[in-house]
mmCIF file with all atom_site columns, C-alpha atoms in Angstrom:
data_model
loop_
_atom_site.group_PDB
_atom_site.id
_atom_site.type_symbol
_atom_site.label_atom_id
_atom_site.label_alt_id
_atom_site.label_comp_id
_atom_site.label_asym_id
_atom_site.label_entity_id
_atom_site.label_seq_id
_atom_site.pdbx_PDB_ins_code
_atom_site.Cartn_x
_atom_site.Cartn_y
_atom_site.Cartn_z
_atom_site.occupancy
_atom_site.B_iso_or_equiv
_atom_site.pdbx_formal_charge
_atom_site.auth_seq_id
_atom_site.auth_comp_id
_atom_site.auth_asym_id
_atom_site.auth_atom_id
_atom_site.pdbx_PDB_model_num
ATOM 1   C CA . LEU L 1 1   ? 68.466 -19.464 8.475   1.00 0.00 ? 485 LEU L CA 1
ATOM 2   C CA . THR L 1 2   ? 65.952 -21.917 7.000   1.00 0.00 ? 486 THR L CA 1
ATOM 3   C CA . VAL L 1 3   ? 63.617 -19.108 5.962   1.00 0.00 ? 487 VAL L CA 1
ATOM 4   C CA . ALA L 1 4   ? 66.520 -17.215 4.371   1.00 0.00 ? 488 ALA L CA 1
ATOM 5   C CA . MET L 1 5   ? 67.542 -20.325 2.420   1.00 0.00 ? 489 MET L CA 1
ATOM 6   C CA . LEU L 1 6   ? 63.960 -20.941 1.287   1.00 0.00 ? 490 LEU L CA 1
ATOM 7   C CA . LEU L 1 7   ? 63.566 -17.352 0.110   1.00 0.00 ? 491 LEU L CA 1
ATOM 8   C CA . ALA L 1 8   ? 66.891 -17.495 -1.705  1.00 0.00 ? 492 ALA L CA 1
ATOM 9   C CA . ALA L 1 9   ? 65.750 -20.681 -3.481  1.00 0.00 ? 493 ALA L CA 1
ATOM 10  C CA . CYS L 1 10  ? 62.511 -19.075 -4.719  1.00 0.00 ? 494 CYS L CA 1
ATOM 11  C CA . ALA L 1 11  ? 62.373 -19.068 -8.489  1.00 0.00 ? 495 ALA L CA 1
ATOM 12  C CA . GLN L 1 12  ? 61.742 -15.670 -9.979  1.00 0.00 ? 496 GLN L CA 1
ATOM 13  C CA . THR L 1 13  ? 60.458 -15.331 -13.497 1.00 0.00 ? 497 THR L CA 1
ATOM 14  C CA . PRO L 1 14  ? 62.509 -12.767 -15.434 1.00 0.00 ? 498 PRO L CA 1
ATOM 15  C CA . ASP L 1 15  ? 60.741 -9.736  -16.835 1.00 0.00 ? 499 ASP L CA 1
ATOM 16  C CA . PHE L 1 16  ? 59.649 -10.086 -20.424 1.00 0.00 ? 500 PHE L CA 1
ATOM 17  C CA . GLN L 1 17  ? 61.803 -8.088  -22.816 1.00 0.00 ? 501 GLN L CA 1
ATOM 18  C CA . ARG L 1 18  ? 60.099 -7.355  -26.115 1.00 0.00 ? 502 ARG L CA 1
ATOM 19  C CA . PRO L 1 19  ? 62.363 -8.274  -29.022 1.00 0.00 ? 503 PRO L CA 1
ATOM 20  C CA . ALA L 1 20  ? 63.289 -5.547  -31.475 1.00 0.00 ? 504 ALA L CA 1
ATOM 21  C CA . ALA L 1 21  ? 60.802 -5.336  -34.341 1.00 0.00 ? 505 ALA L CA 1
ATOM 22  C CA . PRO L 1 22  ? 62.211 -5.633  -37.866 1.00 0.00 ? 506 PRO L CA 1
ATOM 23  C CA . ILE L 1 23  ? 60.666 -2.304  -38.867 1.00 0.00 ? 507 ILE L CA 1
ATOM 24  C CA . PRO L 1 24  ? 61.957 1.271   -38.825 1.00 0.00 ? 508 PRO L CA 1
ATOM 25  C CA . ASP L 1 25  ? 61.780 3.222   -35.578 1.00 0.00 ? 509 ASP L CA 1
ATOM 26  C CA . SER L 1 26  ? 60.359 6.348   -37.233 1.00 0.00 ? 510 SER L CA 1
ATOM 27  C CA . TRP L 1 27  ? 58.006 7.331   -40.025 1.00 0.00 ? 511 TRP L CA 1
ATOM 28  C CA . PRO L 1 28  ? 59.435 7.952   -43.491 1.00 0.00 ? 512 PRO L CA 1
ATOM 29  C CA . LYS L 1 29  ? 60.715 11.479  -44.178 1.00 0.00 ? 513 LYS L CA 1
ATOM 30  C CA . ASN L 1 30  ? 57.846 12.358  -46.545 1.00 0.00 ? 514 ASN L CA 1
ATOM 31  C CA . TRP L 1 31  ? 55.115 11.045  -44.186 1.00 0.00 ? 515 TRP L CA 1
ATOM 32  C CA . PRO L 1 32  ? 52.670 13.817  -43.234 1.00 0.00 ? 516 PRO L CA 1
ATOM 33  C CA . THR L 1 33  ? 53.152 15.001  -39.669 1.00 0.00 ? 517 THR L CA 1
ATOM 34  C CA . SER L 1 34  ? 51.564 17.594  -37.439 1.00 0.00 ? 518 SER L CA 1
ATOM 35  C CA . SER L 1 35  ? 53.358 20.590  -35.946 1.00 0.00 ? 519 SER L CA 1
ATOM 36  C CA . ASP L 1 36  ? 54.568 18.554  -32.941 1.00 0.00 ? 520 ASP L CA 1
ATOM 37  C CA . GLY L 1 37  ? 56.101 15.868  -35.172 1.00 0.00 ? 521 GLY L CA 1
ATOM 38  C CA . GLU L 1 38  ? 53.437 13.223  -34.554 1.00 0.00 ? 522 GLU L CA 1
ATOM 39  C CA . ALA L 1 39  ? 51.956 11.285  -37.464 1.00 0.00 ? 523 ALA L CA 1
ATOM 40  C CA . VAL L 1 40  ? 48.752 12.840  -38.757 1.00 0.00 ? 524 VAL L CA 1
ATOM 41  C CA . ARG L 1 41  ? 46.851 9.553   -38.896 1.00 0.00 ? 525 ARG L CA 1
ATOM 42  C CA . ASP L 1 42  ? 47.517 6.440   -36.848 1.00 0.00 ? 526 ASP L CA 1
ATOM 43  C CA . ALA L 1 43  ? 46.293 3.552   -38.995 1.00 0.00 ? 527 ALA L CA 1
ATOM 44  C CA . ALA L 1 44  ? 45.738 1.247   -36.006 1.00 0.00 ? 528 ALA L CA 1
ATOM 45  C CA . LYS L 1 45  ? 43.355 3.751   -34.410 1.00 0.00 ? 529 LYS L CA 1
ATOM 46  C CA . THR L 1 46  ? 41.506 4.771   -37.572 1.00 0.00 ? 530 THR L CA 1
ATOM 47  C CA . HIS L 1 47  ? 38.012 3.301   -37.797 1.00 0.00 ? 531 HIS L CA 1
ATOM 48  C CA . TRP L 1 48  ? 37.138 1.773   -41.156 1.00 0.00 ? 532 TRP L CA 1
ATOM 49  C CA . ARG L 1 49  ? 34.163 4.160   -41.513 1.00 0.00 ? 533 ARG L CA 1
ATOM 50  C CA . ALA L 1 50  ? 36.564 7.111   -41.483 1.00 0.00 ? 534 ALA L CA 1
ATOM 51  C CA . PHE L 1 51  ? 38.665 5.458   -44.180 1.00 0.00 ? 535 PHE L CA 1
ATOM 52  C CA . PHE L 1 52  ? 35.904 4.181   -46.490 1.00 0.00 ? 536 PHE L CA 1
ATOM 53  C CA . THR L 1 53  ? 33.385 6.991   -46.932 1.00 0.00 ? 537 THR L CA 1
ATOM 54  C CA . ASP L 1 54  ? 31.242 5.506   -49.736 1.00 0.00 ? 538 ASP L CA 1
ATOM 55  C CA . PRO L 1 55  ? 27.798 4.737   -48.181 1.00 0.00 ? 539 PRO L CA 1
ATOM 56  C CA . GLN L 1 56  ? 27.270 1.663   -50.371 1.00 0.00 ? 540 GLN L CA 1
ATOM 57  C CA . LEU L 1 57  ? 30.669 0.242   -49.407 1.00 0.00 ? 541 LEU L CA 1
ATOM 58  C CA . GLN L 1 58  ? 29.953 0.969   -45.740 1.00 0.00 ? 542 GLN L CA 1
ATOM 59  C CA . ALA L 1 59  ? 26.667 -0.932  -45.994 1.00 0.00 ? 543 ALA L CA 1
ATOM 60  C CA . LEU L 1 60  ? 28.453 -3.908  -47.594 1.00 0.00 ? 544 LEU L CA 1
ATOM 61  C CA . ILE L 1 61  ? 31.133 -3.913  -44.882 1.00 0.00 ? 545 ILE L CA 1
ATOM 62  C CA . GLU L 1 62  ? 28.465 -3.771  -42.151 1.00 0.00 ? 546 GLU L CA 1
ATOM 63  C CA . LEU L 1 63  ? 26.670 -6.703  -43.786 1.00 0.00 ? 547 LEU L CA 1
ATOM 64  C CA . ALA L 1 64  ? 29.908 -8.704  -43.974 1.00 0.00 ? 548 ALA L CA 1
ATOM 65  C CA . LEU L 1 65  ? 30.820 -7.954  -40.345 1.00 0.00 ? 549 LEU L CA 1
ATOM 66  C CA . ASP L 1 66  ? 27.356 -8.967  -39.134 1.00 0.00 ? 550 ASP L CA 1
ATOM 67  C CA . ASN L 1 67  ? 27.226 -12.250 -41.050 1.00 0.00 ? 551 ASN L CA 1
ATOM 68  C CA . ASN L 1 68  ? 30.799 -13.553 -41.182 1.00 0.00 ? 552 ASN L CA 1
ATOM 69  C CA . ARG L 1 69  ? 31.251 -16.852 -39.326 1.00 0.00 ? 553 ARG L CA 1
ATOM 70  C CA . ASP L 1 70  ? 35.011 -16.519 -38.924 1.00 0.00 ? 554 ASP L CA 1
ATOM 71  C CA . LEU L 1 71  ? 34.541 -13.203 -37.145 1.00 0.00 ? 555 LEU L CA 1
ATOM 72  C CA . ARG L 1 72  ? 31.915 -14.749 -34.860 1.00 0.00 ? 556 ARG L CA 1
ATOM 73  C CA . ILE L 1 73  ? 34.302 -17.594 -34.020 1.00 0.00 ? 557 ILE L CA 1
ATOM 74  C CA . ALA L 1 74  ? 37.078 -15.087 -33.288 1.00 0.00 ? 558 ALA L CA 1
ATOM 75  C CA . ALA L 1 75  ? 34.748 -13.097 -31.005 1.00 0.00 ? 559 ALA L CA 1
ATOM 76  C CA . ALA L 1 76  ? 33.733 -16.309 -29.194 1.00 0.00 ? 560 ALA L CA 1
ATOM 77  C CA . ARG L 1 77  ? 37.411 -17.154 -28.682 1.00 0.00 ? 561 ARG L CA 1
ATOM 78  C CA . VAL L 1 78  ? 37.957 -13.732 -27.142 1.00 0.00 ? 562 VAL L CA 1
ATOM 79  C CA . LEU L 1 79  ? 35.129 -14.385 -24.675 1.00 0.00 ? 563 LEU L CA 1
ATOM 80  C CA . GLU L 1 80  ? 36.578 -17.818 -23.927 1.00 0.00 ? 564 GLU L CA 1
ATOM 81  C CA . ALA L 1 81  ? 40.048 -16.374 -23.292 1.00 0.00 ? 565 ALA L CA 1
ATOM 82  C CA . ARG L 1 82  ? 38.561 -13.668 -21.049 1.00 0.00 ? 566 ARG L CA 1
ATOM 83  C CA . ALA L 1 83  ? 36.692 -16.305 -19.030 1.00 0.00 ? 567 ALA L CA 1
ATOM 84  C CA . GLN L 1 84  ? 39.837 -18.436 -18.748 1.00 0.00 ? 568 GLN L CA 1
ATOM 85  C CA . TYR L 1 85  ? 41.729 -15.386 -17.492 1.00 0.00 ? 569 TYR L CA 1
ATOM 86  C CA . GLY L 1 86  ? 39.051 -14.880 -14.848 1.00 0.00 ? 570 GLY L CA 1
ATOM 87  C CA . VAL L 1 87  ? 39.309 -18.525 -13.768 1.00 0.00 ? 571 VAL L CA 1
ATOM 88  C CA . VAL L 1 88  ? 43.090 -18.349 -13.447 1.00 0.00 ? 572 VAL L CA 1
ATOM 89  C CA . ARG L 1 89  ? 42.893 -15.085 -11.510 1.00 0.00 ? 573 ARG L CA 1
ATOM 90  C CA . ALA L 1 90  ? 40.399 -16.667 -9.123  1.00 0.00 ? 574 ALA L CA 1
ATOM 91  C CA . ASP L 1 91  ? 43.098 -19.168 -8.087  1.00 0.00 ? 575 ASP L CA 1
ATOM 92  C CA . GLU L 1 92  ? 44.954 -16.287 -6.420  1.00 0.00 ? 576 GLU L CA 1
ATOM 93  C CA . LEU L 1 93  ? 42.071 -15.775 -3.977  1.00 0.00 ? 577 LEU L CA 1
ATOM 94  C CA . PRO L 1 94  ? 41.237 -17.904 -0.927  1.00 0.00 ? 578 PRO L CA 1
ATOM 95  C CA . THR L 1 95  ? 39.035 -20.923 -1.636  1.00 0.00 ? 579 THR L CA 1
ATOM 96  C CA . ILE L 1 96  ? 36.015 -21.546 0.575   1.00 0.00 ? 580 ILE L CA 1
ATOM 97  C CA . SER L 1 97  ? 33.964 -24.722 0.299   1.00 0.00 ? 581 SER L CA 1
ATOM 98  C CA . ALA L 1 98  ? 30.445 -24.468 1.665   1.00 0.00 ? 582 ALA L CA 1
ATOM 99  C CA . LEU L 1 99  ? 27.542 -26.891 1.561   1.00 0.00 ? 583 LEU L CA 1
ATOM 100 C CA . GLY L 1 100 ? 23.872 -26.110 1.950   1.00 0.00 ? 584 GLY L CA 1
ATOM 101 C CA . MET L 1 101 ? 20.956 -28.535 1.996   1.00 0.00 ? 585 MET L CA 1
ATOM 102 C CA . GLY L 1 102 ? 17.228 -28.275 2.555   1.00 0.00 ? 586 GLY L CA 1
ATOM 103 C CA . ASN L 1 103 ? 14.655 -31.003 3.157   1.00 0.00 ? 587 ASN L CA 1
ATOM 104 C CA . SER L 1 104 ? 10.882 -30.728 3.474   1.00 0.00 ? 588 SER L CA 1
ATOM 105 C CA . THR L 1 105 ? 8.675  -33.673 4.547   1.00 0.00 ? 589 THR L CA 1
ATOM 106 C CA . ARG L 1 106 ? 4.868  -33.770 4.537   1.00 0.00 ? 590 ARG L CA 1
ATOM 107 C CA . THR L 1 107 ? 2.988  -36.308 6.599   1.00 0.00 ? 591 THR L CA 1
ATOM 108 C CA . PRO L 1 108 ? -0.651 -36.937 5.527   1.00 0.00 ? 592 PRO L CA 1
ATOM 109 C CA . ALA L 1 109 ? -3.435 -36.745 8.130   1.00 0.00 ? 593 ALA L CA 1
ATOM 110 C CA . ASP L 1 110 ? -4.244 -40.460 7.959   1.00 0.00 ? 594 ASP L CA 1
ATOM 111 C CA . LEU L 1 111 ? -0.636 -41.403 8.844   1.00 0.00 ? 595 LEU L CA 1
ATOM 112 C CA . ASN L 1 112 ? -0.228 -38.844 11.628  1.00 0.00 ? 596 ASN L CA 1
ATOM 113 C CA . SER L 1 113 ? -1.185 -39.703 15.211  1.00 0.00 ? 597 SER L CA 1
ATOM 114 C CA . SER L 1 114 ? -2.652 -36.209 15.743  1.00 0.00 ? 598 SER L CA 1
ATOM 115 C CA . GLY L 1 115 ? -4.998 -36.639 12.782  1.00 0.00 ? 599 GLY L CA 1
ATOM 116 C CA . ALA L 1 116 ? -3.779 -33.488 11.004  1.00 0.00 ? 600 ALA L CA 1
ATOM 117 C CA . ALA L 1 117 ? -1.402 -33.197 8.069   1.00 0.00 ? 601 ALA L CA 1
ATOM 118 C CA . THR L 1 118 ? 1.968  -31.765 9.055   1.00 0.00 ? 602 THR L CA 1
ATOM 119 C CA . THR L 1 119 ? 4.957  -30.460 7.153   1.00 0.00 ? 603 THR L CA 1
ATOM 120 C CA . SER L 1 120 ? 8.426  -30.443 8.660   1.00 0.00 ? 604 SER L CA 1
ATOM 121 C CA . SER L 1 121 ? 11.436 -28.679 7.149   1.00 0.00 ? 605 SER L CA 1
ATOM 122 C CA . ARG L 1 122 ? 15.118 -28.965 7.883   1.00 0.00 ? 606 ARG L CA 1
ATOM 123 C CA . PHE L 1 123 ? 17.902 -26.767 6.546   1.00 0.00 ? 607 PHE L CA 1
ATOM 124 C CA . ASP L 1 124 ? 21.610 -27.485 7.014   1.00 0.00 ? 608 ASP L CA 1
ATOM 125 C CA . ALA L 1 125 ? 24.587 -25.330 6.113   1.00 0.00 ? 609 ALA L CA 1
ATOM 126 C CA . SER L 1 126 ? 28.212 -26.201 6.683   1.00 0.00 ? 610 SER L CA 1
ATOM 127 C CA . LEU L 1 127 ? 31.557 -24.648 5.934   1.00 0.00 ? 611 LEU L CA 1
ATOM 128 C CA . SER L 1 128 ? 33.840 -27.529 5.067   1.00 0.00 ? 612 SER L CA 1
ATOM 129 C CA . THR L 1 129 ? 37.225 -26.095 4.052   1.00 0.00 ? 613 THR L CA 1
ATOM 130 C CA . VAL L 1 130 ? 39.015 -22.808 3.685   1.00 0.00 ? 614 VAL L CA 1
ATOM 131 C CA . SER L 1 131 ? 42.297 -22.849 1.776   1.00 0.00 ? 615 SER L CA 1
ATOM 132 C CA . TYR L 1 132 ? 44.774 -20.349 0.415   1.00 0.00 ? 616 TYR L CA 1
ATOM 133 C CA . GLU L 1 133 ? 47.930 -20.967 -1.561  1.00 0.00 ? 617 GLU L CA 1
ATOM 134 C CA . PHE L 1 134 ? 50.850 -18.687 -0.791  1.00 0.00 ? 618 PHE L CA 1
ATOM 135 C CA . ASP L 1 135 ? 52.502 -17.889 -4.090  1.00 0.00 ? 619 ASP L CA 1
ATOM 136 C CA . PHE L 1 136 ? 56.143 -17.986 -2.970  1.00 0.00 ? 620 PHE L CA 1
ATOM 137 C CA . TRP L 1 137 ? 57.533 -19.114 -6.318  1.00 0.00 ? 621 TRP L CA 1
ATOM 138 C CA . GLY L 1 138 ? 55.248 -17.013 -8.498  1.00 0.00 ? 622 GLY L CA 1
ATOM 139 C CA . ARG L 1 139 ? 53.381 -19.938 -10.062 1.00 0.00 ? 623 ARG L CA 1
ATOM 140 C CA . LEU L 1 140 ? 49.940 -18.346 -9.758  1.00 0.00 ? 624 LEU L CA 1
ATOM 141 C CA . ALA L 1 141 ? 51.193 -14.926 -10.822 1.00 0.00 ? 625 ALA L CA 1
ATOM 142 C CA . ASN L 1 142 ? 52.858 -16.448 -13.897 1.00 0.00 ? 626 ASN L CA 1
ATOM 143 C CA . LEU L 1 143 ? 49.723 -18.418 -14.799 1.00 0.00 ? 627 LEU L CA 1
ATOM 144 C CA . SER L 1 144 ? 47.648 -15.270 -14.414 1.00 0.00 ? 628 SER L CA 1
ATOM 145 C CA . GLU L 1 145 ? 50.027 -13.239 -16.576 1.00 0.00 ? 629 GLU L CA 1
ATOM 146 C CA . SER L 1 146 ? 50.082 -15.994 -19.198 1.00 0.00 ? 630 SER L CA 1
ATOM 147 C CA . ALA L 1 147 ? 46.275 -16.075 -19.307 1.00 0.00 ? 631 ALA L CA 1
ATOM 148 C CA . ARG L 1 148 ? 46.166 -12.273 -19.575 1.00 0.00 ? 632 ARG L CA 1
ATOM 149 C CA . LEU L 1 149 ? 48.611 -12.243 -22.479 1.00 0.00 ? 633 LEU L CA 1
ATOM 150 C CA . SER L 1 150 ? 46.701 -15.069 -24.156 1.00 0.00 ? 634 SER L CA 1
ATOM 151 C CA . TYR L 1 151 ? 43.503 -13.040 -23.806 1.00 0.00 ? 635 TYR L CA 1
ATOM 152 C CA . LEU L 1 152 ? 45.157 -9.942  -25.300 1.00 0.00 ? 636 LEU L CA 1
ATOM 153 C CA . ALA L 1 153 ? 46.596 -12.012 -28.169 1.00 0.00 ? 637 ALA L CA 1
ATOM 154 C CA . THR L 1 154 ? 43.155 -13.465 -28.879 1.00 0.00 ? 638 THR L CA 1
ATOM 155 C CA . GLU L 1 155 ? 41.653 -9.967  -28.912 1.00 0.00 ? 639 GLU L CA 1
ATOM 156 C CA . GLU L 1 156 ? 44.294 -8.804  -31.389 1.00 0.00 ? 640 GLU L CA 1
ATOM 157 C CA . ALA L 1 157 ? 43.628 -11.899 -33.536 1.00 0.00 ? 641 ALA L CA 1
ATOM 158 C CA . ARG L 1 158 ? 39.938 -10.925 -33.631 1.00 0.00 ? 642 ARG L CA 1
ATOM 159 C CA . LYS L 1 159 ? 40.907 -7.429  -34.738 1.00 0.00 ? 643 LYS L CA 1
ATOM 160 C CA . ALA L 1 160 ? 43.149 -8.914  -37.437 1.00 0.00 ? 644 ALA L CA 1
ATOM 161 C CA . VAL L 1 161 ? 40.258 -11.065 -38.719 1.00 0.00 ? 645 VAL L CA 1
ATOM 162 C CA . GLN L 1 162 ? 38.008 -7.996  -38.791 1.00 0.00 ? 646 GLN L CA 1
ATOM 163 C CA . ILE L 1 163 ? 40.591 -5.880  -40.629 1.00 0.00 ? 647 ILE L CA 1
ATOM 164 C CA . SER L 1 164 ? 41.153 -8.682  -43.167 1.00 0.00 ? 648 SER L CA 1
ATOM 165 C CA . LEU L 1 165 ? 37.414 -8.991  -43.740 1.00 0.00 ? 649 LEU L CA 1
ATOM 166 C CA . VAL L 1 166 ? 37.004 -5.229  -44.207 1.00 0.00 ? 650 VAL L CA 1
ATOM 167 C CA . ALA L 1 167 ? 39.965 -5.193  -46.613 1.00 0.00 ? 651 ALA L CA 1
ATOM 168 C CA . ALA L 1 168 ? 38.572 -8.125  -48.616 1.00 0.00 ? 652 ALA L CA 1
ATOM 169 C CA . VAL L 1 169 ? 35.133 -6.519  -48.941 1.00 0.00 ? 653 VAL L CA 1
ATOM 170 C CA . ALA L 1 170 ? 36.645 -3.148  -49.885 1.00 0.00 ? 654 ALA L CA 1
ATOM 171 C CA . SER L 1 171 ? 38.965 -4.775  -52.424 1.00 0.00 ? 655 SER L CA 1
ATOM 172 C CA . GLY L 1 172 ? 36.106 -6.688  -54.034 1.00 0.00 ? 656 GLY L CA 1
ATOM 173 C CA . TYR L 1 173 ? 33.906 -3.600  -54.099 1.00 0.00 ? 657 TYR L CA 1
ATOM 174 C CA . LEU L 1 174 ? 36.615 -1.409  -55.634 1.00 0.00 ? 658 LEU L CA 1
ATOM 175 C CA . ALA L 1 175 ? 37.335 -4.106  -58.245 1.00 0.00 ? 659 ALA L CA 1
ATOM 176 C CA . LEU L 1 176 ? 33.602 -4.185  -59.074 1.00 0.00 ? 660 LEU L CA 1
ATOM 177 C CA . VAL L 1 177 ? 33.484 -0.384  -59.393 1.00 0.00 ? 661 VAL L CA 1
ATOM 178 C CA . ALA L 1 178 ? 36.618 -0.390  -61.587 1.00 0.00 ? 662 ALA L CA 1
ATOM 179 C CA . ASP L 1 179 ? 35.138 -3.133  -63.793 1.00 0.00 ? 663 ASP L CA 1
ATOM 180 C CA . ALA L 1 180 ? 31.860 -1.192  -64.119 1.00 0.00 ? 664 ALA L CA 1
ATOM 181 C CA . GLU L 1 181 ? 33.749 1.933   -65.156 1.00 0.00 ? 665 GLU L CA 1
ATOM 182 C CA . LEU L 1 182 ? 35.833 -0.095  -67.626 1.00 0.00 ? 666 LEU L CA 1
ATOM 183 C CA . LEU L 1 183 ? 32.649 -1.596  -69.063 1.00 0.00 ? 667 LEU L CA 1
ATOM 184 C CA . ASP L 1 184 ? 31.151 1.884   -69.419 1.00 0.00 ? 668 ASP L CA 1
ATOM 185 C CA . LEU L 1 185 ? 34.320 3.122   -71.112 1.00 0.00 ? 669 LEU L CA 1
ATOM 186 C CA . THR L 1 186 ? 34.258 0.113   -73.460 1.00 0.00 ? 670 THR L CA 1
ATOM 187 C CA . ARG L 1 187 ? 30.636 0.846   -74.391 1.00 0.00 ? 671 ARG L CA 1
ATOM 188 C CA . GLN L 1 188 ? 31.496 4.483   -75.106 1.00 0.00 ? 672 GLN L CA 1
ATOM 189 C CA . THR L 1 189 ? 34.452 3.374   -77.244 1.00 0.00 ? 673 THR L CA 1
ATOM 190 C CA . LEU L 1 190 ? 32.208 0.945   -79.133 1.00 0.00 ? 674 LEU L CA 1
ATOM 191 C CA . THR L 1 191 ? 29.679 3.725   -79.787 1.00 0.00 ? 675 THR L CA 1
ATOM 192 C CA . THR L 1 192 ? 32.431 6.052   -81.025 1.00 0.00 ? 676 THR L CA 1
ATOM 193 C CA . ARG L 1 193 ? 33.856 3.363   -83.337 1.00 0.00 ? 677 ARG L CA 1
ATOM 194 C CA . GLU L 1 194 ? 30.407 2.580   -84.755 1.00 0.00 ? 678 GLU L CA 1
ATOM 195 C CA . GLU L 1 195 ? 29.874 6.300   -85.470 1.00 0.00 ? 679 GLU L CA 1
ATOM 196 C CA . SER L 1 196 ? 33.294 6.462   -87.135 1.00 0.00 ? 680 SER L CA 1
ATOM 197 C CA . LEU L 1 197 ? 32.416 3.400   -89.233 1.00 0.00 ? 681 LEU L CA 1
ATOM 198 C CA . ARG L 1 198 ? 29.168 5.016   -90.361 1.00 0.00 ? 682 ARG L CA 1
#
């Protein structure tokens, strides 16, 4: 009866239900699709090299990705979140405390009664405690799931920083190319006007 009451009192965490996203469930009617109705290009899975094909722009994006501090910080946070997830998951395993110690003593010949130098060594090893926490109420499982979701969120944040950086570099590059073309067009117009004036 006591065990039944204890099990009935165990707190269970409800399953996470993803809230409905405020976006349409399907692609627009005029979006290009394949014969099976799937979208031709999934933007989340498209690598930036496949999208930006200009070699000079690709070189600039590579340079920005290699040298951007914000992206390095985001990558370090991903590693930190992954390590924290590993630490939290380790709490679900049994804990064993062990102690090892070694000692080496040398006695010189002039202090030894036998007249020869001696070395004595001693090694000790002990197993002090073994413990395991039964996760009746789901505390460890919930902490582990929370750390996993935090790790995944950090990874997605790193991807968002990378996408923003690629977009900023591409936008600046395209603005530079547009300005160069506008300058060239202005020079051609100036030449034409000067010829007309002559």
